[in-house]
Amino acid sequence: MKKMLRTIVVMGMLLAVLTLAACSSKKEEEQGVSEEAQKIIQTIMNCPNSELYDSSLAYVIGDDVEEAQAQEEEMKEKREEIQENWEAEVGDCFAEGALDTFLDQGMATMYFAEAEQENLTYQVQEIELKEKGEVNETVQVSLLKGDKEETVTLVFTHDSEGFITEVKPAS
C-alpha cells in the first residue's frame, strides 16, 4: 500500500512539474518579439534593397519639371512595382490600410535612403524585446551600419488580431 501511495505521489509531482514547465514555456513565447515585428525589422533595416527602394523615384526641388513629367509614366510603373514588392514582403504583417500609411510616412524607407546616402550596408545584428503590453511592443534593434554598431528602439502597435497598425521610433 505504501509503495502504491508513493508511486501516486511521485506521478502527481511529475505531472505538476510538467504542467509548470509547459506554462513557463508558453509565457516565454508570449514575451518574445512578435513574428510580424521581426519580419518588418529585417525588411526595413537590412539595406540596400533595390526591390523595395529606388531613390530615383524621389522628386528634388529644382529638378527639371519637363524632364520629370516626361519620365512620369516610367516612374509610376516603378512605384507600383515597388509597392507590390512591399505587399509581398510584409503585407501580411499589417492591418488593413496600415502598410500604405507605413510607406507614406517614410518609416519604411528611412534606413534605405540613409544607407544609400552614406554608401553603407546596414545589417540587423540582434532584436530584443524591451516591453510588451496588450497592444504595443517596444523592440530594441542592434544595427550594424558599415562597421559601426547603433541601437534603435521601435514601437509596434497591434490590433486585436495581432496585425501591425503602426510602427514608430520610440520617443
PDB file of C-alpha atoms in Angstrom:
ATOM      1  CA  MET A   1       0.000   0.000   0.000  1.00  0.00           C
ATOM      2  CA  LYS A   2       2.815   2.416   0.897  1.00  0.00           C
ATOM      3  CA  LYS A   3       4.547   1.585  -2.364  1.00  0.00           C
ATOM      4  CA  MET A   4       1.408   2.375  -4.339  1.00  0.00           C
ATOM      5  CA  LEU A   5       0.863   5.628  -2.434  1.00  0.00           C
ATOM      6  CA  ARG A   6       4.489   6.624  -3.048  1.00  0.00           C
ATOM      7  CA  THR A   7       4.078   5.883  -6.780  1.00  0.00           C
ATOM      8  CA  ILE A   8       0.927   8.019  -6.935  1.00  0.00           C
ATOM      9  CA  VAL A   9       2.672  10.917  -5.136  1.00  0.00           C
ATOM     10  CA  VAL A  10       5.694  10.695  -7.459  1.00  0.00           C
ATOM     11  CA  MET A  11       3.431  10.587 -10.530  1.00  0.00           C
ATOM     12  CA  GLY A  12       1.471  13.577  -9.223  1.00  0.00           C
ATOM     13  CA  MET A  13       4.664  15.548  -8.626  1.00  0.00           C
ATOM     14  CA  LEU A  14       5.923  14.645 -12.089  1.00  0.00           C
ATOM     15  CA  LEU A  15       2.641  15.804 -13.608  1.00  0.00           C
ATOM     16  CA  ALA A  16       2.851  19.088 -11.668  1.00  0.00           C
ATOM     17  CA  VAL A  17       6.423  19.695 -12.874  1.00  0.00           C
ATOM     18  CA  LEU A  18       5.472  19.013 -16.488  1.00  0.00           C
ATOM     19  CA  THR A  19       2.454  21.338 -16.228  1.00  0.00           C
ATOM     20  CA  LEU A  20       4.559  24.135 -14.754  1.00  0.00           C
ATOM     21  CA  ALA A  21       7.216  23.677 -17.439  1.00  0.00           C
ATOM     22  CA  ALA A  22       4.587  23.889 -20.188  1.00  0.00           C
ATOM     23  CA  CYS A  23       3.068  27.048 -18.710  1.00  0.00           C
ATOM     24  CA  SER A  24       6.507  28.587 -18.313  1.00  0.00           C
ATOM     25  CA  SER A  25       7.496  27.944 -21.930  1.00  0.00           C
ATOM     26  CA  LYS A  26       4.181  29.392 -23.148  1.00  0.00           C
ATOM     27  CA  LYS A  27       4.822  32.538 -21.108  1.00  0.00           C
ATOM     28  CA  GLU A  28       8.321  32.839 -22.587  1.00  0.00           C
ATOM     29  CA  GLU A  29       6.814  32.543 -26.073  1.00  0.00           C
ATOM     30  CA  GLU A  30       4.396  35.380 -25.307  1.00  0.00           C
ATOM     31  CA  GLN A  31       7.282  37.504 -24.047  1.00  0.00           C
ATOM     32  CA  GLY A  32       9.260  37.291 -27.310  1.00  0.00           C
ATOM     33  CA  VAL A  33       9.232  39.765 -30.186  1.00  0.00           C
ATOM     34  CA  SER A  34       6.274  39.053 -32.473  1.00  0.00           C
ATOM     35  CA  GLU A  35       6.956  37.426 -35.830  1.00  0.00           C
ATOM     36  CA  GLU A  36       5.422  40.448 -37.568  1.00  0.00           C
ATOM     37  CA  ALA A  37       7.753  42.907 -35.838  1.00  0.00           C
ATOM     38  CA  GLN A  38      10.789  40.730 -36.560  1.00  0.00           C
ATOM     39  CA  LYS A  39       9.859  40.446 -40.230  1.00  0.00           C
ATOM     40  CA  ILE A  40       9.353  44.211 -40.576  1.00  0.00           C
ATOM     41  CA  ILE A  41      12.643  44.986 -38.797  1.00  0.00           C
ATOM     42  CA  GLN A  42      14.590  42.584 -41.009  1.00  0.00           C
ATOM     43  CA  THR A  43      12.939  44.083 -44.102  1.00  0.00           C
ATOM     44  CA  ILE A  44      13.468  47.782 -43.365  1.00  0.00           C
ATOM     45  CA  MET A  45      16.901  47.608 -41.729  1.00  0.00           C
ATOM     46  CA  ASN A  46      18.849  45.218 -43.948  1.00  0.00           C
ATOM     47  CA  CYS A  47      19.908  47.631 -46.679  1.00  0.00           C
ATOM     48  CA  PRO A  48      20.329  48.288 -49.530  1.00  0.00           C
ATOM     49  CA  ASN A  49      17.445  46.520 -51.248  1.00  0.00           C
ATOM     50  CA  SER A  50      16.653  47.708 -54.768  1.00  0.00           C
ATOM     51  CA  GLU A  51      13.433  45.669 -54.775  1.00  0.00           C
ATOM     52  CA  LEU A  52      11.982  47.929 -52.070  1.00  0.00           C
ATOM     53  CA  TYR A  53      13.667  51.298 -52.602  1.00  0.00           C
ATOM     54  CA  ASP A  54      14.714  53.371 -55.604  1.00  0.00           C
ATOM     55  CA  SER A  55      15.954  56.872 -54.855  1.00  0.00           C
ATOM     56  CA  SER A  56      15.427  57.920 -58.480  1.00  0.00           C
ATOM     57  CA  LEU A  57      11.681  57.975 -57.758  1.00  0.00           C
ATOM     58  CA  ALA A  58      12.027  60.946 -55.409  1.00  0.00           C
ATOM     59  CA  TYR A  59      11.448  64.447 -56.715  1.00  0.00           C
ATOM     60  CA  VAL A  60      14.024  67.027 -55.774  1.00  0.00           C
ATOM     61  CA  ILE A  61      13.174  70.714 -55.629  1.00  0.00           C
ATOM     62  CA  GLY A  62      14.874  72.327 -58.578  1.00  0.00           C
ATOM     63  CA  ASP A  63      14.624  69.257 -60.846  1.00  0.00           C
ATOM     64  CA  ASP A  64      13.805  69.947 -64.471  1.00  0.00           C
ATOM     65  CA  VAL A  65       9.993  69.821 -64.417  1.00  0.00           C
ATOM     66  CA  GLU A  66       9.649  68.961 -68.122  1.00  0.00           C
ATOM     67  CA  GLU A  67      12.101  66.080 -67.823  1.00  0.00           C
ATOM     68  CA  ALA A  68      10.340  64.816 -64.700  1.00  0.00           C
ATOM     69  CA  GLN A  69       6.964  64.929 -66.460  1.00  0.00           C
ATOM     70  CA  ALA A  70       8.369  63.012 -69.433  1.00  0.00           C
ATOM     71  CA  GLN A  71       9.538  60.245 -67.101  1.00  0.00           C
ATOM     72  CA  GLU A  72       6.317  60.221 -65.087  1.00  0.00           C
ATOM     73  CA  GLU A  73       4.836  57.068 -66.680  1.00  0.00           C
ATOM     74  CA  GLU A  74       8.047  55.086 -66.174  1.00  0.00           C
ATOM     75  CA  MET A  75       8.281  56.302 -62.583  1.00  0.00           C
ATOM     76  CA  LYS A  76       4.634  55.413 -61.940  1.00  0.00           C
ATOM     77  CA  GLU A  77       5.235  51.849 -63.117  1.00  0.00           C
ATOM     78  CA  LYS A  78       8.338  51.545 -60.942  1.00  0.00           C
ATOM     79  CA  ARG A  79       6.430  52.883 -57.899  1.00  0.00           C
ATOM     80  CA  GLU A  80       3.674  50.319 -58.459  1.00  0.00           C
ATOM     81  CA  GLU A  81       6.269  47.548 -58.752  1.00  0.00           C
ATOM     82  CA  ILE A  82       7.929  48.618 -55.506  1.00  0.00           C
ATOM     83  CA  GLN A  83       4.502  48.830 -53.798  1.00  0.00           C
ATOM     84  CA  GLU A  84       3.772  45.254 -54.925  1.00  0.00           C
ATOM     85  CA  ASN A  85       7.166  44.132 -53.600  1.00  0.00           C
ATOM     86  CA  TRP A  86       6.383  45.686 -50.193  1.00  0.00           C
ATOM     87  CA  GLU A  87       2.988  43.983 -50.212  1.00  0.00           C
ATOM     88  CA  ALA A  88       4.608  40.626 -50.976  1.00  0.00           C
ATOM     89  CA  GLU A  89       7.369  41.105 -48.407  1.00  0.00           C
ATOM     90  CA  VAL A  90       5.472  42.354 -45.332  1.00  0.00           C
ATOM     91  CA  GLY A  91       1.868  42.966 -46.386  1.00  0.00           C
ATOM     92  CA  ASP A  92       0.649  40.010 -44.328  1.00  0.00           C
ATOM     93  CA  CYS A  93       2.023  41.655 -41.161  1.00  0.00           C
ATOM     94  CA  PHE A  94      -0.135  44.786 -41.377  1.00  0.00           C
ATOM     95  CA  ALA A  95      -3.770  45.532 -40.632  1.00  0.00           C
ATOM     96  CA  GLU A  96      -5.940  46.779 -43.490  1.00  0.00           C
ATOM     97  CA  GLY A  97      -4.510  50.070 -44.854  1.00  0.00           C
ATOM     98  CA  ALA A  98      -1.639  50.182 -42.346  1.00  0.00           C
ATOM     99  CA  LEU A  99       1.059  49.214 -44.876  1.00  0.00           C
ATOM    100  CA  ASP A 100       0.138  52.207 -47.060  1.00  0.00           C
ATOM    101  CA  THR A 101       0.376  54.508 -44.046  1.00  0.00           C
ATOM    102  CA  PHE A 102       3.704  52.950 -43.064  1.00  0.00           C
ATOM    103  CA  LEU A 103       5.091  53.571 -46.559  1.00  0.00           C
ATOM    104  CA  ASP A 104       3.601  57.084 -46.864  1.00  0.00           C
ATOM    105  CA  GLN A 105       5.092  58.226 -43.562  1.00  0.00           C
ATOM    106  CA  GLY A 106       8.613  57.321 -44.685  1.00  0.00           C
ATOM    107  CA  MET A 107       9.423  54.988 -41.818  1.00  0.00           C
ATOM    108  CA  ALA A 108       9.688  52.074 -44.247  1.00  0.00           C
ATOM    109  CA  THR A 109      12.355  53.631 -46.458  1.00  0.00           C
ATOM    110  CA  MET A 110      14.205  55.798 -43.954  1.00  0.00           C
ATOM    111  CA  TYR A 111      17.043  53.292 -43.495  1.00  0.00           C
ATOM    112  CA  PHE A 112      17.287  52.569 -47.233  1.00  0.00           C
ATOM    113  CA  ALA A 113      17.701  56.278 -48.023  1.00  0.00           C
ATOM    114  CA  GLU A 114      20.225  56.759 -45.243  1.00  0.00           C
ATOM    115  CA  ALA A 115      22.272  53.703 -46.295  1.00  0.00           C
ATOM    116  CA  GLU A 116      22.318  54.885 -49.893  1.00  0.00           C
ATOM    117  CA  GLN A 117      23.285  58.442 -48.949  1.00  0.00           C
ATOM    118  CA  GLU A 118      26.119  57.190 -46.720  1.00  0.00           C
ATOM    119  CA  ASN A 119      27.048  54.470 -49.241  1.00  0.00           C
ATOM    120  CA  LEU A 120      26.922  51.816 -46.495  1.00  0.00           C
ATOM    121  CA  THR A 121      25.395  48.412 -45.953  1.00  0.00           C
ATOM    122  CA  TYR A 122      23.107  48.081 -42.937  1.00  0.00           C
ATOM    123  CA  GLN A 123      22.618  44.753 -41.229  1.00  0.00           C
ATOM    124  CA  VAL A 124      20.468  43.728 -38.256  1.00  0.00           C
ATOM    125  CA  GLN A 125      22.599  42.115 -35.556  1.00  0.00           C
ATOM    126  CA  GLU A 126      20.146  41.500 -32.716  1.00  0.00           C
ATOM    127  CA  ILE A 127      16.456  42.026 -31.973  1.00  0.00           C
ATOM    128  CA  GLU A 128      15.382  42.235 -28.336  1.00  0.00           C
ATOM    129  CA  LEU A 129      12.011  42.799 -26.711  1.00  0.00           C
ATOM    130  CA  LYS A 130      12.127  45.651 -24.220  1.00  0.00           C
ATOM    131  CA  GLU A 131       8.478  45.854 -23.231  1.00  0.00           C
ATOM    132  CA  LYS A 132       5.232  44.199 -24.265  1.00  0.00           C
ATOM    133  CA  GLY A 133       1.748  45.409 -23.475  1.00  0.00           C
ATOM    134  CA  GLU A 134      -1.689  44.450 -24.713  1.00  0.00           C
ATOM    135  CA  VAL A 135      -1.401  46.382 -27.984  1.00  0.00           C
ATOM    136  CA  ASN A 136       2.209  47.648 -28.043  1.00  0.00           C
ATOM    137  CA  GLU A 137       5.623  46.077 -28.087  1.00  0.00           C
ATOM    138  CA  THR A 138       8.836  48.034 -27.750  1.00  0.00           C
ATOM    139  CA  VAL A 139      11.758  46.432 -29.545  1.00  0.00           C
ATOM    140  CA  GLN A 140      15.450  47.298 -29.391  1.00  0.00           C
ATOM    141  CA  VAL A 141      17.489  46.555 -32.509  1.00  0.00           C
ATOM    142  CA  SER A 142      21.269  46.387 -32.755  1.00  0.00           C
ATOM    143  CA  LEU A 143      22.107  47.555 -36.246  1.00  0.00           C
ATOM    144  CA  LEU A 144      25.486  47.408 -37.953  1.00  0.00           C
ATOM    145  CA  LYS A 145      25.890  50.464 -40.195  1.00  0.00           C
ATOM    146  CA  GLY A 146      29.009  49.752 -42.195  1.00  0.00           C
ATOM    147  CA  ASP A 147      31.429  48.993 -39.379  1.00  0.00           C
ATOM    148  CA  LYS A 148      29.644  50.974 -36.644  1.00  0.00           C
ATOM    149  CA  GLU A 149      27.017  49.481 -34.365  1.00  0.00           C
ATOM    150  CA  GLU A 150      23.956  51.515 -33.454  1.00  0.00           C
ATOM    151  CA  THR A 151      20.970  50.759 -31.248  1.00  0.00           C
ATOM    152  CA  VAL A 152      17.491  51.687 -32.445  1.00  0.00           C
ATOM    153  CA  THR A 153      14.260  51.313 -30.488  1.00  0.00           C
ATOM    154  CA  LEU A 154      10.934  50.922 -32.271  1.00  0.00           C
ATOM    155  CA  VAL A 155       7.358  50.706 -31.009  1.00  0.00           C
ATOM    156  CA  PHE A 156       4.932  48.396 -32.814  1.00  0.00           C
ATOM    157  CA  THR A 157       1.195  48.774 -32.257  1.00  0.00           C
ATOM    158  CA  HIS A 158      -1.027  45.751 -32.918  1.00  0.00           C
ATOM    159  CA  ASP A 159      -4.760  45.425 -33.443  1.00  0.00           C
ATOM    160  CA  SER A 160      -6.874  42.830 -31.614  1.00  0.00           C
ATOM    161  CA  GLU A 161      -5.988  40.197 -34.241  1.00  0.00           C
ATOM    162  CA  GLY A 162      -2.238  40.756 -33.887  1.00  0.00           C
ATOM    163  CA  PHE A 163      -1.706  42.706 -37.114  1.00  0.00           C
ATOM    164  CA  ILE A 164       0.563  45.778 -37.049  1.00  0.00           C
ATOM    165  CA  THR A 165      -1.281  49.086 -37.210  1.00  0.00           C
ATOM    166  CA  GLU A 166       1.682  51.419 -36.602  1.00  0.00           C
ATOM    167  CA  VAL A 167       5.474  51.394 -36.444  1.00  0.00           C
ATOM    168  CA  LYS A 168       7.309  54.359 -34.982  1.00  0.00           C
ATOM    169  CA  PRO A 169      10.614  55.192 -33.336  1.00  0.00           C
ATOM    170  CA  ALA A 170      10.463  55.172 -29.541  1.00  0.00           C
ATOM    171  CA  SER A 171      10.455  58.671 -28.134  1.00  0.00           C
TER     172      SER A 171
END
